[in-house]
Amino acid sequence: MAGAYDGDFSDGHTAALHEVVAQAQNDGLHINSKTGDFTEHWKFADIRAIDPPRADTPFRLTSQTMPDARLSVASPEFVDDLRRQAPQLFLTGFAQPTLRRNLALVILVLCILGLFLWQGIPRLSAPLAQLVPAQWAQKFGETYRGRLLSGVPICKDASGTAALAVLTKRLTNSLSPPLKLNVVVADKAQVNAFALPGGHIVIMRGLLEKAENSDEVAAVLAHEIGHVSRRHPLQIGIHVAGIGMLVDLFTGEGSTLMGIAGDVGGLLLLLGYSRDMEREADAYGRNLMVTTGLSTGAIARFFARLEPAAKNGEEIGGEIGGYFSSHPPLKERIKAAENTETGRRALNDTDWMALQKICR
Ligand SMILES: [Zn+2]
């Protein structure tokens, strides 16, 4: 038989503190005021402990049916009675039914948010990318380039710049409608090249050093032009901006995250292109090489030569590194490049030499 214990009761609506007798019975907790003014009956399922029981402080309870009410009982025997009748009150942490339910809800919301980030925004970004005015994309790309290169100088040698313009023009001459491009070489040893929104393409010095001839550079450039033409960088950019905005919304830290990502090499490149985007750019680049009258085997030879270096962990970045580490597999891409030899070079010897020295 459960004991009856003295306690204090407040209904939470008035300041009055009532002296009560509390008794844990089979059907719940019975609270009777000593003056006989009221009685309350709290079912065990509705009761919650305000804080864990402690020897030196009264044990405080409330009920979901009266969330503002407080019952406070000092007797340790009362706690023992409750422990027998309603052990769930003394479970802590995630074992508490309400907490478990809340946690499930939080996980559900996070899953939906995650799904939206990885599926919703990417799906939206393709049609959105078609809507962005060229001028905005151009500006966005320029800002992004500045951020990604942070401090890495753009190579400006006059003959080299002229040679790069010749190469770009040769590749894009046949395009209709014409594609507005801004191709630069950045003074960095990494073997890499990437496209940014608004027709910006960056080739790293390391790529020029590893290339054996201008065709290999042309082939990489043609692939990047493929990304530009399909507006892939803008899609990724919208994806990144979307994530940034959402993160901002939930944490107020989105712009910080974007900043950090920009500094360490870019969320843009971190997210990377999808398998389909790479296949599209490969096919586009290959066609461009054919239209320009250049050998399509160049890219295959270049990557075959780079493979051991990549496996040795040499500095091969983002786009180019993707050939060795991820999708589509290198072998598939080399095969898809099909070796057609036209005997023509993308640049004459003078221009090729000038391009190789663009960063001097
Ligand atoms: Zn690519």
mmCIF file of C-alpha atoms and ligand atoms in Angstrom:
data_model
loop_
_atom_site.group_PDB
_atom_site.id
_atom_site.type_symbol
_atom_site.label_atom_id
_atom_site.label_comp_id
_atom_site.label_asym_id
_atom_site.label_seq_id
_atom_site.Cartn_x
_atom_site.Cartn_y
_atom_site.Cartn_z
ATOM 1 C CA MET A 1 0.000 0.000 0.000
ATOM 2 C CA ALA A 2 1.410 3.336 -1.047
ATOM 3 C CA GLY A 3 1.956 5.968 1.571
ATOM 4 C CA ALA A 4 0.426 9.430 1.703
ATOM 5 C CA TYR A 5 2.935 12.280 1.665
ATOM 6 C CA ASP A 6 2.731 15.977 2.414
ATOM 7 C CA GLY A 7 3.527 18.317 -0.421
ATOM 8 C CA ASP A 8 2.884 21.707 -2.013
ATOM 9 C CA PHE A 9 0.704 22.212 -5.025
ATOM 10 C CA SER A 10 0.272 25.181 -7.341
ATOM 11 C CA ASP A 11 -2.086 25.168 -10.314
ATOM 12 C CA GLY A 12 0.179 27.652 -12.144
ATOM 13 C CA HIS A 13 -2.625 30.149 -12.739
ATOM 14 C CA THR A 14 -2.676 31.795 -9.333
ATOM 15 C CA ALA A 15 0.207 32.448 -6.985
ATOM 16 C CA ALA A 16 -1.482 30.353 -4.291
ATOM 17 C CA LEU A 17 0.504 27.438 -2.919
ATOM 18 C CA HIS A 18 -1.732 24.741 -1.467
ATOM 19 C CA GLU A 19 -0.792 22.199 1.130
ATOM 20 C CA VAL A 20 -1.721 18.785 -0.226
ATOM 21 C CA VAL A 21 -1.392 15.078 0.417
ATOM 22 C CA ALA A 22 -0.070 13.061 -2.512
ATOM 23 C CA GLN A 23 -0.559 9.343 -2.906
ATOM 24 C CA ALA A 24 0.609 7.083 -5.730
ATOM 25 C CA GLN A 25 -2.091 4.477 -6.340
ATOM 26 C CA ASN A 26 -2.614 1.865 -9.032
ATOM 27 C CA ASP A 27 -4.613 4.197 -11.295
ATOM 28 C CA GLY A 28 -2.344 7.224 -10.890
ATOM 29 C CA LEU A 29 -1.339 9.981 -8.552
ATOM 30 C CA HIS A 30 -3.997 11.365 -6.233
ATOM 31 C CA ILE A 31 -3.527 14.880 -4.919
ATOM 32 C CA ASN A 32 -5.896 16.032 -2.194
ATOM 33 C CA SER A 33 -5.834 19.506 -0.721
ATOM 34 C CA LYS A 34 -5.600 19.471 3.082
ATOM 35 C CA THR A 35 -8.441 21.962 3.336
ATOM 36 C CA GLY A 36 -10.632 19.755 1.174
ATOM 37 C CA ASP A 37 -10.981 22.453 -1.534
ATOM 38 C CA PHE A 38 -9.956 20.247 -4.445
ATOM 39 C CA THR A 39 -8.615 16.909 -5.532
ATOM 40 C CA GLU A 40 -6.586 16.116 -8.624
ATOM 41 C CA HIS A 41 -6.027 12.778 -10.274
ATOM 42 C CA TRP A 42 -2.984 12.560 -12.559
ATOM 43 C CA LYS A 43 -2.556 9.458 -14.667
ATOM 44 C CA PHE A 44 1.005 8.119 -14.616
ATOM 45 C CA ALA A 45 1.220 8.389 -18.421
ATOM 46 C CA ASP A 46 0.601 12.139 -18.176
ATOM 47 C CA ILE A 47 3.065 12.880 -15.393
ATOM 48 C CA ARG A 48 6.480 14.367 -16.077
ATOM 49 C CA ALA A 49 9.308 14.987 -13.631
ATOM 50 C CA ILE A 50 10.477 18.624 -13.758
ATOM 51 C CA ASP A 51 13.984 17.604 -12.718
ATOM 52 C CA PRO A 52 15.624 14.343 -11.657
ATOM 53 C CA PRO A 53 15.071 13.414 -7.995
ATOM 54 C CA ARG A 54 17.760 14.689 -5.602
ATOM 55 C CA ALA A 55 18.173 13.953 -1.900
ATOM 56 C CA ASP A 56 18.372 17.603 -0.816
ATOM 57 C CA THR A 57 15.501 19.097 -2.834
ATOM 58 C CA PRO A 58 11.794 18.304 -3.086
ATOM 59 C CA PHE A 59 10.800 16.215 -6.095
ATOM 60 C CA ARG A 60 8.750 18.299 -8.528
ATOM 61 C CA LEU A 61 6.153 16.942 -10.948
ATOM 62 C CA THR A 62 3.717 18.262 -13.498
ATOM 63 C CA SER A 63 1.086 16.701 -15.753
ATOM 64 C CA GLN A 64 0.464 17.051 -19.456
ATOM 65 C CA THR A 65 -3.187 17.708 -18.631
ATOM 66 C CA MET A 66 -2.151 20.665 -16.421
ATOM 67 C CA PRO A 67 1.212 21.765 -17.826
ATOM 68 C CA ASP A 68 1.411 24.856 -15.600
ATOM 69 C CA ALA A 69 0.709 22.952 -12.377
ATOM 70 C CA ARG A 70 3.503 21.955 -10.004
ATOM 71 C CA LEU A 71 3.456 19.307 -7.281
ATOM 72 C CA SER A 72 6.402 19.381 -4.925
ATOM 73 C CA VAL A 73 7.021 16.580 -2.400
ATOM 74 C CA ALA A 74 10.098 16.419 -0.162
ATOM 75 C CA SER A 75 9.803 12.836 1.103
ATOM 76 C CA PRO A 76 12.247 10.316 -0.421
ATOM 77 C CA GLU A 77 9.709 7.516 0.257
ATOM 78 C CA PHE A 78 7.324 9.275 -2.160
ATOM 79 C CA VAL A 79 9.991 8.989 -4.855
ATOM 80 C CA ASP A 80 10.390 5.270 -4.033
ATOM 81 C CA ASP A 81 6.627 4.742 -4.357
ATOM 82 C CA LEU A 82 6.590 6.501 -7.700
ATOM 83 C CA ARG A 83 9.571 4.507 -8.864
ATOM 84 C CA ARG A 84 7.575 1.329 -8.331
ATOM 85 C CA GLN A 85 4.352 2.613 -9.887
ATOM 86 C CA ALA A 86 5.688 4.695 -12.766
ATOM 87 C CA PRO A 87 9.288 3.712 -13.583
ATOM 88 C CA GLN A 88 9.160 5.543 -16.944
ATOM 89 C CA LEU A 89 9.290 8.841 -15.002
ATOM 90 C CA PHE A 90 12.865 8.106 -14.014
ATOM 91 C CA LEU A 91 14.249 7.174 -17.392
ATOM 92 C CA THR A 92 16.588 9.822 -18.609
ATOM 93 C CA GLY A 93 17.742 11.073 -21.967
ATOM 94 C CA PHE A 94 16.482 9.496 -25.175
ATOM 95 C CA ALA A 95 14.610 6.739 -23.403
ATOM 96 C CA GLN A 96 11.859 9.165 -22.457
ATOM 97 C CA PRO A 97 8.926 8.620 -24.803
ATOM 98 C CA THR A 98 8.369 12.321 -25.562
ATOM 99 C CA LEU A 99 12.041 12.957 -26.185
ATOM 100 C CA ARG A 100 12.244 9.943 -28.439
ATOM 101 C CA ARG A 101 9.272 11.268 -30.400
ATOM 102 C CA ASN A 102 10.859 14.717 -30.706
ATOM 103 C CA LEU A 103 14.136 13.214 -31.834
ATOM 104 C CA ALA A 104 12.344 11.195 -34.501
ATOM 105 C CA LEU A 105 10.682 14.402 -35.666
ATOM 106 C CA VAL A 106 14.004 16.252 -35.830
ATOM 107 C CA ILE A 107 15.576 13.398 -37.800
ATOM 108 C CA LEU A 108 12.618 13.381 -40.175
ATOM 109 C CA VAL A 109 12.910 17.132 -40.769
ATOM 110 C CA LEU A 110 16.674 16.795 -41.348
ATOM 111 C CA CYS A 111 16.095 13.954 -43.824
ATOM 112 C CA ILE A 112 13.558 15.999 -45.764
ATOM 113 C CA LEU A 113 15.886 18.996 -45.745
ATOM 114 C CA GLY A 114 18.787 16.814 -46.890
ATOM 115 C CA LEU A 115 16.709 15.316 -49.656
ATOM 116 C CA PHE A 116 15.715 18.805 -50.774
ATOM 117 C CA LEU A 117 19.340 19.945 -50.770
ATOM 118 C CA TRP A 118 20.619 17.005 -52.785
ATOM 119 C CA GLN A 119 17.630 16.372 -55.011
ATOM 120 C CA GLY A 120 15.379 19.429 -55.018
ATOM 121 C CA ILE A 121 17.925 22.168 -55.628
ATOM 122 C CA PRO A 122 19.909 20.196 -58.238
ATOM 123 C CA ARG A 123 16.670 19.561 -60.119
ATOM 124 C CA LEU A 124 15.681 23.201 -59.890
ATOM 125 C CA SER A 125 19.128 24.474 -60.745
ATOM 126 C CA ALA A 126 19.083 23.294 -64.374
ATOM 127 C CA PRO A 127 15.959 25.253 -65.392
ATOM 128 C CA LEU A 128 16.999 28.165 -63.151
ATOM 129 C CA ALA A 129 20.398 28.312 -64.852
ATOM 130 C CA GLN A 130 18.651 28.961 -68.167
ATOM 131 C CA LEU A 131 16.843 31.946 -66.644
ATOM 132 C CA VAL A 132 19.874 33.760 -65.228
ATOM 133 C CA PRO A 133 20.747 36.726 -67.464
ATOM 134 C CA ALA A 134 24.172 36.367 -69.096
ATOM 135 C CA GLN A 135 25.396 39.556 -67.460
ATOM 136 C CA TRP A 136 24.590 38.291 -63.963
ATOM 137 C CA ALA A 137 26.244 34.945 -64.657
ATOM 138 C CA GLN A 138 29.300 36.782 -65.930
ATOM 139 C CA LYS A 139 29.508 38.904 -62.783
ATOM 140 C CA PHE A 140 28.862 35.894 -60.509
ATOM 141 C CA GLY A 141 31.640 33.963 -62.271
ATOM 142 C CA GLU A 142 34.079 36.834 -61.945
ATOM 143 C CA THR A 143 33.435 37.155 -58.203
ATOM 144 C CA TYR A 144 33.730 33.403 -57.821
ATOM 145 C CA ARG A 145 36.984 33.301 -59.739
ATOM 146 C CA GLY A 146 38.459 35.966 -57.498
ATOM 147 C CA ARG A 147 37.430 33.981 -54.443
ATOM 148 C CA LEU A 148 38.673 30.625 -55.704
ATOM 149 C CA LEU A 149 42.004 31.977 -56.859
ATOM 150 C CA SER A 150 42.358 34.141 -53.749
ATOM 151 C CA GLY A 151 45.857 35.512 -54.169
ATOM 152 C CA VAL A 152 46.944 33.276 -57.068
ATOM 153 C CA PRO A 153 47.981 35.665 -59.862
ATOM 154 C CA ILE A 154 46.609 35.423 -63.391
ATOM 155 C CA CYS A 155 49.423 35.049 -65.945
ATOM 156 C CA LYS A 156 49.658 38.064 -68.207
ATOM 157 C CA ASP A 157 52.602 37.580 -70.607
ATOM 158 C CA ALA A 158 51.560 39.332 -73.853
ATOM 159 C CA SER A 159 52.633 36.649 -76.377
ATOM 160 C CA GLY A 160 51.227 33.887 -74.179
ATOM 161 C CA THR A 161 47.918 35.716 -73.793
ATOM 162 C CA ALA A 162 47.747 36.201 -77.560
ATOM 163 C CA ALA A 163 48.427 32.491 -78.120
ATOM 164 C CA LEU A 164 45.685 31.547 -75.644
ATOM 165 C CA ALA A 165 43.297 33.833 -77.525
ATOM 166 C CA VAL A 166 44.247 32.114 -80.810
ATOM 167 C CA LEU A 167 43.560 28.688 -79.282
ATOM 168 C CA THR A 168 40.220 29.780 -77.784
ATOM 169 C CA LYS A 169 39.127 31.424 -81.030
ATOM 170 C CA ARG A 170 40.081 28.379 -83.088
ATOM 171 C CA LEU A 171 37.934 26.148 -80.911
ATOM 172 C CA THR A 172 34.919 28.479 -80.719
ATOM 173 C CA ASN A 173 34.957 29.915 -84.257
ATOM 174 C CA SER A 174 32.408 27.469 -85.554
ATOM 175 C CA LEU A 175 29.969 27.874 -82.663
ATOM 176 C CA SER A 176 26.592 29.333 -83.410
ATOM 177 C CA PRO A 177 25.315 31.187 -81.490
ATOM 178 C CA PRO A 178 28.781 32.338 -80.451
ATOM 179 C CA LEU A 179 29.880 31.564 -76.884
ATOM 180 C CA LYS A 180 31.304 34.394 -74.798
ATOM 181 C CA LEU A 181 34.369 33.062 -73.010
ATOM 182 C CA ASN A 182 36.983 34.497 -70.709
ATOM 183 C CA VAL A 183 39.871 32.022 -70.556
ATOM 184 C CA VAL A 184 42.841 32.707 -68.276
ATOM 185 C CA VAL A 185 45.882 30.854 -66.976
ATOM 186 C CA ALA A 186 46.463 30.994 -63.209
ATOM 187 C CA ASP A 187 50.023 30.792 -61.845
ATOM 188 C CA LYS A 188 49.629 27.577 -59.877
ATOM 189 C CA ALA A 189 51.526 24.292 -60.119
ATOM 190 C CA GLN A 190 48.384 22.211 -59.812
ATOM 191 C CA VAL A 191 47.382 20.230 -62.906
ATOM 192 C CA ASN A 192 43.863 21.520 -63.287
ATOM 193 C CA ALA A 193 41.355 23.478 -65.316
ATOM 194 C CA PHE A 194 37.808 24.445 -64.478
ATOM 195 C CA ALA A 195 34.882 26.426 -65.762
ATOM 196 C CA LEU A 196 32.922 28.990 -63.774
ATOM 197 C CA PRO A 197 29.559 30.649 -64.395
ATOM 198 C CA GLY A 198 29.375 33.236 -67.138
ATOM 199 C CA GLY A 199 31.937 31.668 -69.496
ATOM 200 C CA HIS A 200 34.970 31.990 -67.213
ATOM 201 C CA ILE A 201 37.526 29.210 -67.662
ATOM 202 C CA VAL A 202 40.683 28.902 -65.589
ATOM 203 C CA ILE A 203 43.641 26.762 -66.670
ATOM 204 C CA MET A 204 46.354 26.181 -64.051
ATOM 205 C CA ARG A 205 50.004 26.593 -65.043
ATOM 206 C CA GLY A 206 50.658 22.979 -63.961
ATOM 207 C CA LEU A 207 48.440 21.727 -66.749
ATOM 208 C CA LEU A 208 50.443 23.610 -69.389
ATOM 209 C CA GLU A 209 53.639 22.129 -67.925
ATOM 210 C CA LYS A 210 52.355 18.554 -67.986
ATOM 211 C CA ALA A 211 50.893 18.825 -71.516
ATOM 212 C CA GLU A 212 53.198 17.599 -74.301
ATOM 213 C CA ASN A 213 51.556 19.589 -77.063
ATOM 214 C CA SER A 214 48.859 22.179 -77.714
ATOM 215 C CA ASP A 215 46.316 19.522 -78.713
ATOM 216 C CA GLU A 216 46.217 18.213 -75.177
ATOM 217 C CA VAL A 217 45.499 21.689 -73.802
ATOM 218 C CA ALA A 218 42.942 22.211 -76.575
ATOM 219 C CA ALA A 219 41.186 18.972 -75.621
ATOM 220 C CA VAL A 220 40.914 20.002 -71.947
ATOM 221 C CA LEU A 221 39.742 23.470 -72.986
ATOM 222 C CA ALA A 222 37.152 21.932 -75.331
ATOM 223 C CA HIS A 223 35.825 19.844 -72.429
ATOM 224 C CA GLU A 224 35.540 22.962 -70.239
ATOM 225 C CA ILE A 225 33.805 24.823 -73.076
ATOM 226 C CA GLY A 226 31.352 21.918 -73.050
ATOM 227 C CA HIS A 227 30.571 22.618 -69.373
ATOM 228 C CA VAL A 228 30.126 26.341 -70.148
ATOM 229 C CA SER A 229 27.931 25.679 -73.136
ATOM 230 C CA ARG A 230 25.610 23.477 -71.060
ATOM 231 C CA ARG A 231 25.698 26.015 -68.211
ATOM 232 C CA HIS A 232 26.905 23.362 -65.753
ATOM 233 C CA PRO A 233 28.943 25.786 -63.579
ATOM 234 C CA LEU A 234 25.914 28.024 -63.199
ATOM 235 C CA GLN A 235 23.811 25.043 -62.108
ATOM 236 C CA ILE A 236 26.382 24.137 -59.473
ATOM 237 C CA GLY A 237 26.609 27.811 -58.504
ATOM 238 C CA ILE A 238 22.850 27.980 -57.960
ATOM 239 C CA HIS A 239 23.071 24.739 -55.981
ATOM 240 C CA VAL A 240 25.808 26.223 -53.781
ATOM 241 C CA ALA A 241 23.937 29.494 -53.343
ATOM 242 C CA GLY A 242 20.803 27.508 -52.466
ATOM 243 C CA ILE A 243 22.629 25.522 -49.799
ATOM 244 C CA GLY A 244 24.206 28.729 -48.519
ATOM 245 C CA MET A 245 20.819 30.386 -48.254
ATOM 246 C CA LEU A 246 19.267 27.399 -46.482
ATOM 247 C CA VAL A 247 22.168 27.090 -44.071
ATOM 248 C CA ASP A 248 21.851 30.823 -43.479
ATOM 249 C CA LEU A 249 18.170 30.399 -42.803
ATOM 250 C CA PHE A 250 18.725 27.747 -40.154
ATOM 251 C CA THR A 251 21.965 28.862 -38.551
ATOM 252 C CA GLY A 252 22.651 32.402 -39.695
ATOM 253 C CA GLU A 253 26.072 31.103 -40.753
ATOM 254 C CA GLY A 254 25.533 30.444 -44.447
ATOM 255 C CA SER A 255 27.668 33.274 -45.737
ATOM 256 C CA THR A 256 30.455 32.163 -43.411
ATOM 257 C CA LEU A 257 30.233 28.624 -44.741
ATOM 258 C CA MET A 258 30.343 29.933 -48.307
ATOM 259 C CA GLY A 259 33.354 32.021 -47.388
ATOM 260 C CA ILE A 260 35.244 29.108 -45.885
ATOM 261 C CA ALA A 261 34.368 26.864 -48.818
ATOM 262 C CA GLY A 262 35.568 29.555 -51.222
ATOM 263 C CA ASP A 263 38.861 29.858 -49.404
ATOM 264 C CA VAL A 264 39.686 26.173 -49.298
ATOM 265 C CA GLY A 265 39.154 25.653 -52.988
ATOM 266 C CA GLY A 266 35.506 26.104 -53.530
ATOM 267 C CA LEU A 267 32.286 24.378 -52.669
ATOM 268 C CA LEU A 268 31.720 24.700 -56.402
ATOM 269 C CA LEU A 269 34.455 22.185 -57.077
ATOM 270 C CA LEU A 270 33.728 20.290 -53.900
ATOM 271 C CA LEU A 271 30.242 19.472 -55.087
ATOM 272 C CA GLY A 272 31.606 18.597 -58.495
ATOM 273 C CA TYR A 273 29.742 17.776 -61.646
ATOM 274 C CA SER A 274 27.462 14.823 -61.957
ATOM 275 C CA ARG A 275 28.366 11.807 -64.053
ATOM 276 C CA ASP A 276 25.962 12.960 -66.746
ATOM 277 C CA MET A 277 27.455 16.447 -66.800
ATOM 278 C CA GLU A 278 30.928 14.980 -67.335
ATOM 279 C CA ARG A 279 29.692 12.721 -70.134
ATOM 280 C CA GLU A 280 27.986 15.693 -71.785
ATOM 281 C CA ALA A 281 31.135 17.807 -71.545
ATOM 282 C CA ASP A 282 33.248 14.898 -72.867
ATOM 283 C CA ALA A 283 30.968 14.429 -75.879
ATOM 284 C CA TYR A 284 30.794 18.156 -76.502
ATOM 285 C CA GLY A 285 34.574 18.529 -76.259
ATOM 286 C CA ARG A 286 35.137 15.620 -78.601
ATOM 287 C CA ASN A 287 32.764 17.112 -81.199
ATOM 288 C CA LEU A 288 34.451 20.468 -80.867
ATOM 289 C CA MET A 289 37.848 18.879 -81.533
ATOM 290 C CA VAL A 290 36.436 17.152 -84.630
ATOM 291 C CA THR A 291 34.770 20.350 -85.901
ATOM 292 C CA THR A 292 38.015 22.240 -85.375
ATOM 293 C CA GLY A 293 39.887 19.551 -87.322
ATOM 294 C CA LEU A 294 42.000 18.371 -84.365
ATOM 295 C CA SER A 295 42.887 14.871 -83.174
ATOM 296 C CA THR A 296 40.463 13.471 -80.602
ATOM 297 C CA GLY A 297 43.064 11.102 -79.175
ATOM 298 C CA ALA A 298 44.943 13.937 -77.461
ATOM 299 C CA ILE A 299 42.903 13.865 -74.267
ATOM 300 C CA ALA A 300 43.253 10.099 -73.929
ATOM 301 C CA ARG A 301 47.050 10.296 -74.270
ATOM 302 C CA PHE A 302 47.210 13.180 -71.811
ATOM 303 C CA PHE A 303 45.263 11.342 -69.148
ATOM 304 C CA ALA A 304 47.008 8.054 -69.739
ATOM 305 C CA ARG A 305 50.282 9.903 -69.109
ATOM 306 C CA LEU A 306 48.937 11.666 -66.005
ATOM 307 C CA GLU A 307 47.544 8.506 -64.422
ATOM 308 C CA PRO A 308 50.755 7.341 -62.677
ATOM 309 C CA ALA A 309 51.307 10.864 -61.333
ATOM 310 C CA ALA A 310 47.761 10.942 -60.023
ATOM 311 C CA LYS A 311 48.279 7.597 -58.316
ATOM 312 C CA ASN A 312 51.473 8.920 -56.737
ATOM 313 C CA GLY A 313 49.406 11.646 -55.145
ATOM 314 C CA GLU A 314 50.873 14.509 -57.177
ATOM 315 C CA GLU A 315 49.004 17.749 -57.137
ATOM 316 C CA ILE A 316 46.223 17.141 -59.590
ATOM 317 C CA GLY A 317 43.143 19.141 -58.790
ATOM 318 C CA GLY A 318 39.363 19.057 -59.043
ATOM 319 C CA GLU A 319 38.295 18.608 -62.628
ATOM 320 C CA ILE A 320 41.404 16.751 -63.790
ATOM 321 C CA GLY A 321 41.718 14.736 -60.596
ATOM 322 C CA GLY A 322 38.149 13.622 -61.129
ATOM 323 C CA TYR A 323 39.295 11.676 -64.152
ATOM 324 C CA PHE A 324 41.309 9.366 -61.947
ATOM 325 C CA SER A 325 39.315 9.237 -58.755
ATOM 326 C CA SER A 326 35.699 9.244 -59.740
ATOM 327 C CA HIS A 327 33.219 9.012 -62.506
ATOM 328 C CA PRO A 328 32.912 8.271 -65.312
ATOM 329 C CA PRO A 329 35.833 5.839 -65.068
ATOM 330 C CA LEU A 330 38.986 6.908 -66.887
ATOM 331 C CA LYS A 331 39.047 3.844 -69.147
ATOM 332 C CA GLU A 332 35.516 4.549 -70.316
ATOM 333 C CA ARG A 333 36.447 8.159 -71.070
ATOM 334 C CA ILE A 334 39.633 7.247 -72.911
ATOM 335 C CA LYS A 335 37.682 4.761 -74.979
ATOM 336 C CA ALA A 336 34.950 7.315 -75.695
ATOM 337 C CA ALA A 337 37.565 9.774 -76.931
ATOM 338 C CA GLU A 338 38.285 7.501 -79.954
ATOM 339 C CA ASN A 339 41.570 8.173 -81.539
ATOM 340 C CA THR A 340 41.245 10.162 -84.742
ATOM 341 C CA GLU A 341 44.507 11.614 -86.066
ATOM 342 C CA THR A 342 44.252 14.628 -88.323
ATOM 343 C CA GLY A 343 47.935 15.537 -88.300
ATOM 344 C CA ARG A 344 47.036 19.134 -87.442
ATOM 345 C CA ARG A 345 48.168 20.912 -84.277
ATOM 346 C CA ALA A 346 45.924 23.235 -82.266
ATOM 347 C CA LEU A 347 48.705 25.865 -82.197
ATOM 348 C CA ASN A 348 51.834 26.407 -84.294
ATOM 349 C CA ASP A 349 55.192 25.917 -82.537
ATOM 350 C CA THR A 350 55.710 29.635 -81.860
ATOM 351 C CA ASP A 351 52.298 30.084 -80.240
ATOM 352 C CA TRP A 352 52.641 26.851 -78.265
ATOM 353 C CA MET A 353 55.976 27.978 -76.847
ATOM 354 C CA ALA A 354 54.491 31.381 -76.015
ATOM 355 C CA LEU A 355 51.543 29.773 -74.240
ATOM 356 C CA GLN A 356 53.842 27.577 -72.166
ATOM 357 C CA LYS A 357 55.671 30.702 -70.990
ATOM 358 C CA ILE A 358 52.553 32.754 -70.253
ATOM 359 C CA CYS A 359 53.378 32.867 -66.522
ATOM 360 C CA ARG A 360 56.996 33.940 -66.742
HETATM 361 ZN ZN ZN B 1 34.426 18.158 -66.550
#
